[in-house]
Coordinates of C-alpha atoms in Angstrom, one line a residue:
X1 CA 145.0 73.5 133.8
X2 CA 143.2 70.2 135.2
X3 CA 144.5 68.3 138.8
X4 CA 142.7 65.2 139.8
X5 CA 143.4 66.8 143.4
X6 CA 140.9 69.7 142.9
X7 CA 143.6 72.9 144.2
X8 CA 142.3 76.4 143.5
X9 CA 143.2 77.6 140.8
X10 CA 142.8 80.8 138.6
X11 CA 141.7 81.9 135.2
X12 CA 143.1 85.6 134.0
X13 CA 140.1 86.9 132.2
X14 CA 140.6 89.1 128.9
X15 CA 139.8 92.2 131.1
X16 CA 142.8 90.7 133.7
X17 CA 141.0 89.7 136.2
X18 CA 141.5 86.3 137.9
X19 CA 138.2 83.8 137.9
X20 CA 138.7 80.9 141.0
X21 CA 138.4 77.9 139.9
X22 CA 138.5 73.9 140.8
X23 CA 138.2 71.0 138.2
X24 CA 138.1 67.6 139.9
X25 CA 139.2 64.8 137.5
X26 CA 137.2 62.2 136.8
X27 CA 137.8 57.9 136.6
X28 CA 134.2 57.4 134.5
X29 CA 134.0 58.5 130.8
X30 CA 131.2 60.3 131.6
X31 CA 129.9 64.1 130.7
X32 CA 131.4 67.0 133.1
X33 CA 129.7 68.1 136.0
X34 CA 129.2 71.8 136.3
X35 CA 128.2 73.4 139.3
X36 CA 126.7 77.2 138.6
X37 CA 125.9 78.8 142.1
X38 CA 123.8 81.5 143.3
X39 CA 123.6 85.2 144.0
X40 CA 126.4 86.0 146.4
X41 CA 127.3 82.3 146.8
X42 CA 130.5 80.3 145.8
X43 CA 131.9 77.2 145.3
X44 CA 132.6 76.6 148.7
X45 CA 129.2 76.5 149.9
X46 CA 127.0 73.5 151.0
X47 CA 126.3 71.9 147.7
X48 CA 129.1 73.0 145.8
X49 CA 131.2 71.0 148.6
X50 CA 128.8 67.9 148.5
X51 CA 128.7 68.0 144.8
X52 CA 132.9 67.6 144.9
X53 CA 132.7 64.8 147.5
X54 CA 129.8 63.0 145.3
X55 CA 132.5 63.3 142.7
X56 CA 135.3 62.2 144.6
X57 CA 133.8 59.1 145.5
X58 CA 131.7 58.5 142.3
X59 CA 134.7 59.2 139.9
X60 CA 133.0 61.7 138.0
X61 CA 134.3 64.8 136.4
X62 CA 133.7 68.4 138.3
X63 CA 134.4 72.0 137.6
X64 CA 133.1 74.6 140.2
X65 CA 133.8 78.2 140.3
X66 CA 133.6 81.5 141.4
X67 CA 131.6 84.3 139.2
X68 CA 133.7 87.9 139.3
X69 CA 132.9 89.7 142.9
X70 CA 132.7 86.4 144.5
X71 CA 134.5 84.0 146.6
X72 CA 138.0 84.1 146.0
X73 CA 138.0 85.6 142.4
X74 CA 138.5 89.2 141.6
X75 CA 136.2 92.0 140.8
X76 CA 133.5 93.8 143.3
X77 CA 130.4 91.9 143.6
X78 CA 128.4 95.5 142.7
X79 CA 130.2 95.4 139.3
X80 CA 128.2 92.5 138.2
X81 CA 125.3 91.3 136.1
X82 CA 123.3 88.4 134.6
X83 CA 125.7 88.6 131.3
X84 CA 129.2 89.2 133.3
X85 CA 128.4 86.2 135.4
X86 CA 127.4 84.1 132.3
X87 CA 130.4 85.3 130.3
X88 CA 132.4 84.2 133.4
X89 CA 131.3 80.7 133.1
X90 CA 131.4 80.3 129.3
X91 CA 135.0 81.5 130.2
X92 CA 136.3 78.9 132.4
X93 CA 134.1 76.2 130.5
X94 CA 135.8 76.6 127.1
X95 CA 139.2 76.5 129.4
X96 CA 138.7 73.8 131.1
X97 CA 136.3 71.1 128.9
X98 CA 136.6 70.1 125.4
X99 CA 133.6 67.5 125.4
X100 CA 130.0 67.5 127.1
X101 CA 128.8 68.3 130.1
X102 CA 125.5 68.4 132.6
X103 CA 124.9 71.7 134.2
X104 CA 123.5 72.1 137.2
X105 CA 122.3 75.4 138.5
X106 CA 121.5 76.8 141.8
X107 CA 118.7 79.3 142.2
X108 CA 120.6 82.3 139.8
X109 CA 122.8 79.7 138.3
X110 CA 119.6 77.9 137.1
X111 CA 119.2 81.2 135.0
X112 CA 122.5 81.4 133.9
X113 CA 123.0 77.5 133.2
X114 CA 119.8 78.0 131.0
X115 CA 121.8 80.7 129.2
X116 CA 125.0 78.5 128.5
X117 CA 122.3 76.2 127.5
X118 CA 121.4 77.8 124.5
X119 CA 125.1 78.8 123.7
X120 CA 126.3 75.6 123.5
X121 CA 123.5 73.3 122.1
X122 CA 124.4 70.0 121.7
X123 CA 127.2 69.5 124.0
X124 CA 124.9 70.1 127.1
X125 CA 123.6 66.2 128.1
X126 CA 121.0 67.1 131.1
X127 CA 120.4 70.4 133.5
X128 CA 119.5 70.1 137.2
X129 CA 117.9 73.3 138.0
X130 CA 117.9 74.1 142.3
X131 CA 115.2 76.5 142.8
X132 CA 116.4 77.7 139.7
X133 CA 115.2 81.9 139.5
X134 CA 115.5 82.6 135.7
X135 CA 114.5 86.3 135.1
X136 CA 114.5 87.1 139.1
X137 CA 115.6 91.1 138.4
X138 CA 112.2 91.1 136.5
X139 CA 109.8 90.3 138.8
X140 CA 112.0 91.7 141.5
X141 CA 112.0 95.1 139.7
X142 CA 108.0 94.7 138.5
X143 CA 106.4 92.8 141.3
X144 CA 108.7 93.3 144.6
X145 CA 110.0 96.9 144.3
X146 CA 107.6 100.2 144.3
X147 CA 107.8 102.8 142.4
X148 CA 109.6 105.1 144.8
X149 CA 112.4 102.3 145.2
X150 CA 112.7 101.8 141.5
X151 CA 113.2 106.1 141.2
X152 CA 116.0 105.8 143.9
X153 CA 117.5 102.9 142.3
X154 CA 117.6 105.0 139.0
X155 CA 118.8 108.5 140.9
X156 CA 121.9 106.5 142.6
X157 CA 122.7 103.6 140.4
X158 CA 121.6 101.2 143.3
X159 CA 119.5 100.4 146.2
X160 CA 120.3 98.7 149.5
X161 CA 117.5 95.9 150.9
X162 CA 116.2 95.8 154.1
X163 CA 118.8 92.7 154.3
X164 CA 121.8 94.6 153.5
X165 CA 122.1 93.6 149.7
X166 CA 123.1 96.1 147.3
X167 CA 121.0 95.3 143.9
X168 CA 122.1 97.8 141.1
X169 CA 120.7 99.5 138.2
X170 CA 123.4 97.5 136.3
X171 CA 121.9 93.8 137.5
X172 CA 118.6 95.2 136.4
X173 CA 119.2 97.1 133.2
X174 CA 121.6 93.7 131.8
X175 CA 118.9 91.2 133.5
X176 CA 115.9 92.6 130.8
X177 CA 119.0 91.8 127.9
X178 CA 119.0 87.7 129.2
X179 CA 115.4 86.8 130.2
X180 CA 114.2 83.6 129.4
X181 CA 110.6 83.8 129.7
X182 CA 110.5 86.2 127.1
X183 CA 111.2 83.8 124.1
X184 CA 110.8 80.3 123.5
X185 CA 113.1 77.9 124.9
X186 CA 113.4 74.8 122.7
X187 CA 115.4 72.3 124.6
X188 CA 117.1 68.8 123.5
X189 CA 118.0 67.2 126.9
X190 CA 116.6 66.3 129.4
X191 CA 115.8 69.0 132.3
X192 CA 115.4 68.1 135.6
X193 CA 114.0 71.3 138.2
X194 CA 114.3 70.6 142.2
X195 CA 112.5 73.0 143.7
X196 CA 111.2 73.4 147.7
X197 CA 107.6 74.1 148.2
X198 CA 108.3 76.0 151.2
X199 CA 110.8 78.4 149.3
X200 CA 109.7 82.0 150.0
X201 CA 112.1 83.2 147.9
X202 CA 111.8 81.8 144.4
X203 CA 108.2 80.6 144.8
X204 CA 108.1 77.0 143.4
X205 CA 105.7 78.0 140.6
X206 CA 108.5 79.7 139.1
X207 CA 109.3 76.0 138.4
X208 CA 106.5 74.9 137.1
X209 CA 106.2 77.7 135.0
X210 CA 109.6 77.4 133.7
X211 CA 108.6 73.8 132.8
X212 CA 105.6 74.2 130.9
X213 CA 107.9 77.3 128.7
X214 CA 110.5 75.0 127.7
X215 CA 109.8 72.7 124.3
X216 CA 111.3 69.4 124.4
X217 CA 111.3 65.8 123.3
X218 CA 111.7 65.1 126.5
X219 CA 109.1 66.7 128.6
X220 CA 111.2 68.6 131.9
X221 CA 110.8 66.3 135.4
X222 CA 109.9 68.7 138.4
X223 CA 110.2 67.1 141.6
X224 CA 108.5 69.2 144.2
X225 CA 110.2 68.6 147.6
X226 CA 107.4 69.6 150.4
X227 CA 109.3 70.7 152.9
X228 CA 111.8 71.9 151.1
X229 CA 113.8 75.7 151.3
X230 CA 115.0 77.7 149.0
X231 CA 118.6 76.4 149.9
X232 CA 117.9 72.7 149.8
X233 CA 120.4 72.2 151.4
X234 CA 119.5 69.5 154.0
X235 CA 120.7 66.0 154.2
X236 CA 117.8 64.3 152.5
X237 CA 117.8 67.3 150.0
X238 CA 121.5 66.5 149.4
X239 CA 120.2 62.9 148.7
X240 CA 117.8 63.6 146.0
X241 CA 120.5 65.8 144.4
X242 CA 123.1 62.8 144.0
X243 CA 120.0 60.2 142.9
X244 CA 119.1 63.2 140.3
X245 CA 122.7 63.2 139.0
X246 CA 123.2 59.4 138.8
X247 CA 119.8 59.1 136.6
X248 CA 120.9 61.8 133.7
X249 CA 124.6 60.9 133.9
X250 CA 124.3 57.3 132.7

């Protein structure tokens, strides 16, 4: 299943569908990178592209993918939730890497990352969080929607946003099964949570929020960029991702 020349390739899922994926080899005996994306995003956006080049020239180990309904895997996008998504990526994790590994988790991957995180324990070294949005359906269906949205979203199974997403009952319903904030979150590595002051939309107090919730050893680094997106996606932001890497992964 691996090739040190990162082609796509494909994971059939218990359910048969086919999960995209690409797993760069590595030259360093280090843990495996994996890059968790975003809502609607895939692994061949900005970072998830930077992240393979970093890798290429670095020599360090890579898996990236695509969650069911996105990119070039199979399944509709509105067929989706929190727990598909996360069940996607312990999929092609336990296919693809046998020792440990450093997640790193881009704004709804930070969520899920933080999932896998307490699924597998000890064989998790570090997590980078991007604007990581744990528990996002929550305060989107509490604090964002009104109560006339949230009947409509009940009545038809969905509701479309001024934007053109489609959010359904589904993402919500599952979201309230996987929040974080919830429960403690007793952590062993260390956590490392990039976040963009100017990100309007996962405010970066979600970030220091999610720091203080998490009990560690190691108390979790937040480095607050001020100028900084939600996408962080800039040259400079790119930057502080690969010096971010480098200190966890030695």
């Amino acid at each position: 299943m691996t090739n040190s020349k990162d082609t796509l390739q494909y994971l059939t899922l218990n359910n048969g569908k086919k999960l995209a994926y690409r797993l760069r080899e590595g030259s360093q005996p280090s843990p495996t990178l994996v890059f968790l994306g975003g809502y609607r995003s895939d692994m061949t956006g900005t970072k998830a592209v930077f992240l393979d080049n970093l890798c290429a020239e670095k020599g360090y180990r890579l898996l990236r993918f695509d969650y069911t309904g996105h990119g070039a895997s199979d399944g509709d996008f509105r067929d989706g939730s929190i727990g598909d998504w996360t069940q996607d990526a312990l999929a092609v994790i336990t296919a693809t890497i046998t020792g440990d590994m450093i997640l790193i988790g881009s704004s709804m991957g930070g969520w899920i990352g933080l999932l896998i995180a307490k699924i597998l324990g000890d064989r998790i070294k570090a997590f980078i969080g991007i604007a990581a949005a744990p528990d996002f359906t929550d305060w989107v269906w509490n604090h964002e929607m009104t109560e006339a949205q949230q009947n409509l979203c009940k009545q038809q199974g969905h509701i479309t946003t001024p934007d053109g997403d489609t959010l359904t009952l589904k993402l919500f319903e599952d979201g309230a099964q996987h929040l974080i904030f919830d429960k403690p979150l007793n952590l062993t590595f260390p956590v490392t949570l990039l976040h963009g002051k100017l990100d309007e939309v996962v405010p970066y107090k979600v970030a220091q929020k999610l720091a203080t919730h998490i009990t560690s050893s190691i108390p979790p680094e937040i480095i607050i960029v001020e100028d900084g997106d939600h996408r962080l996606a800039r040259d400079e932001n790119l930057d502080l991702l690969a010096r971010t890497i480098d200190k966890v992964i030695r």
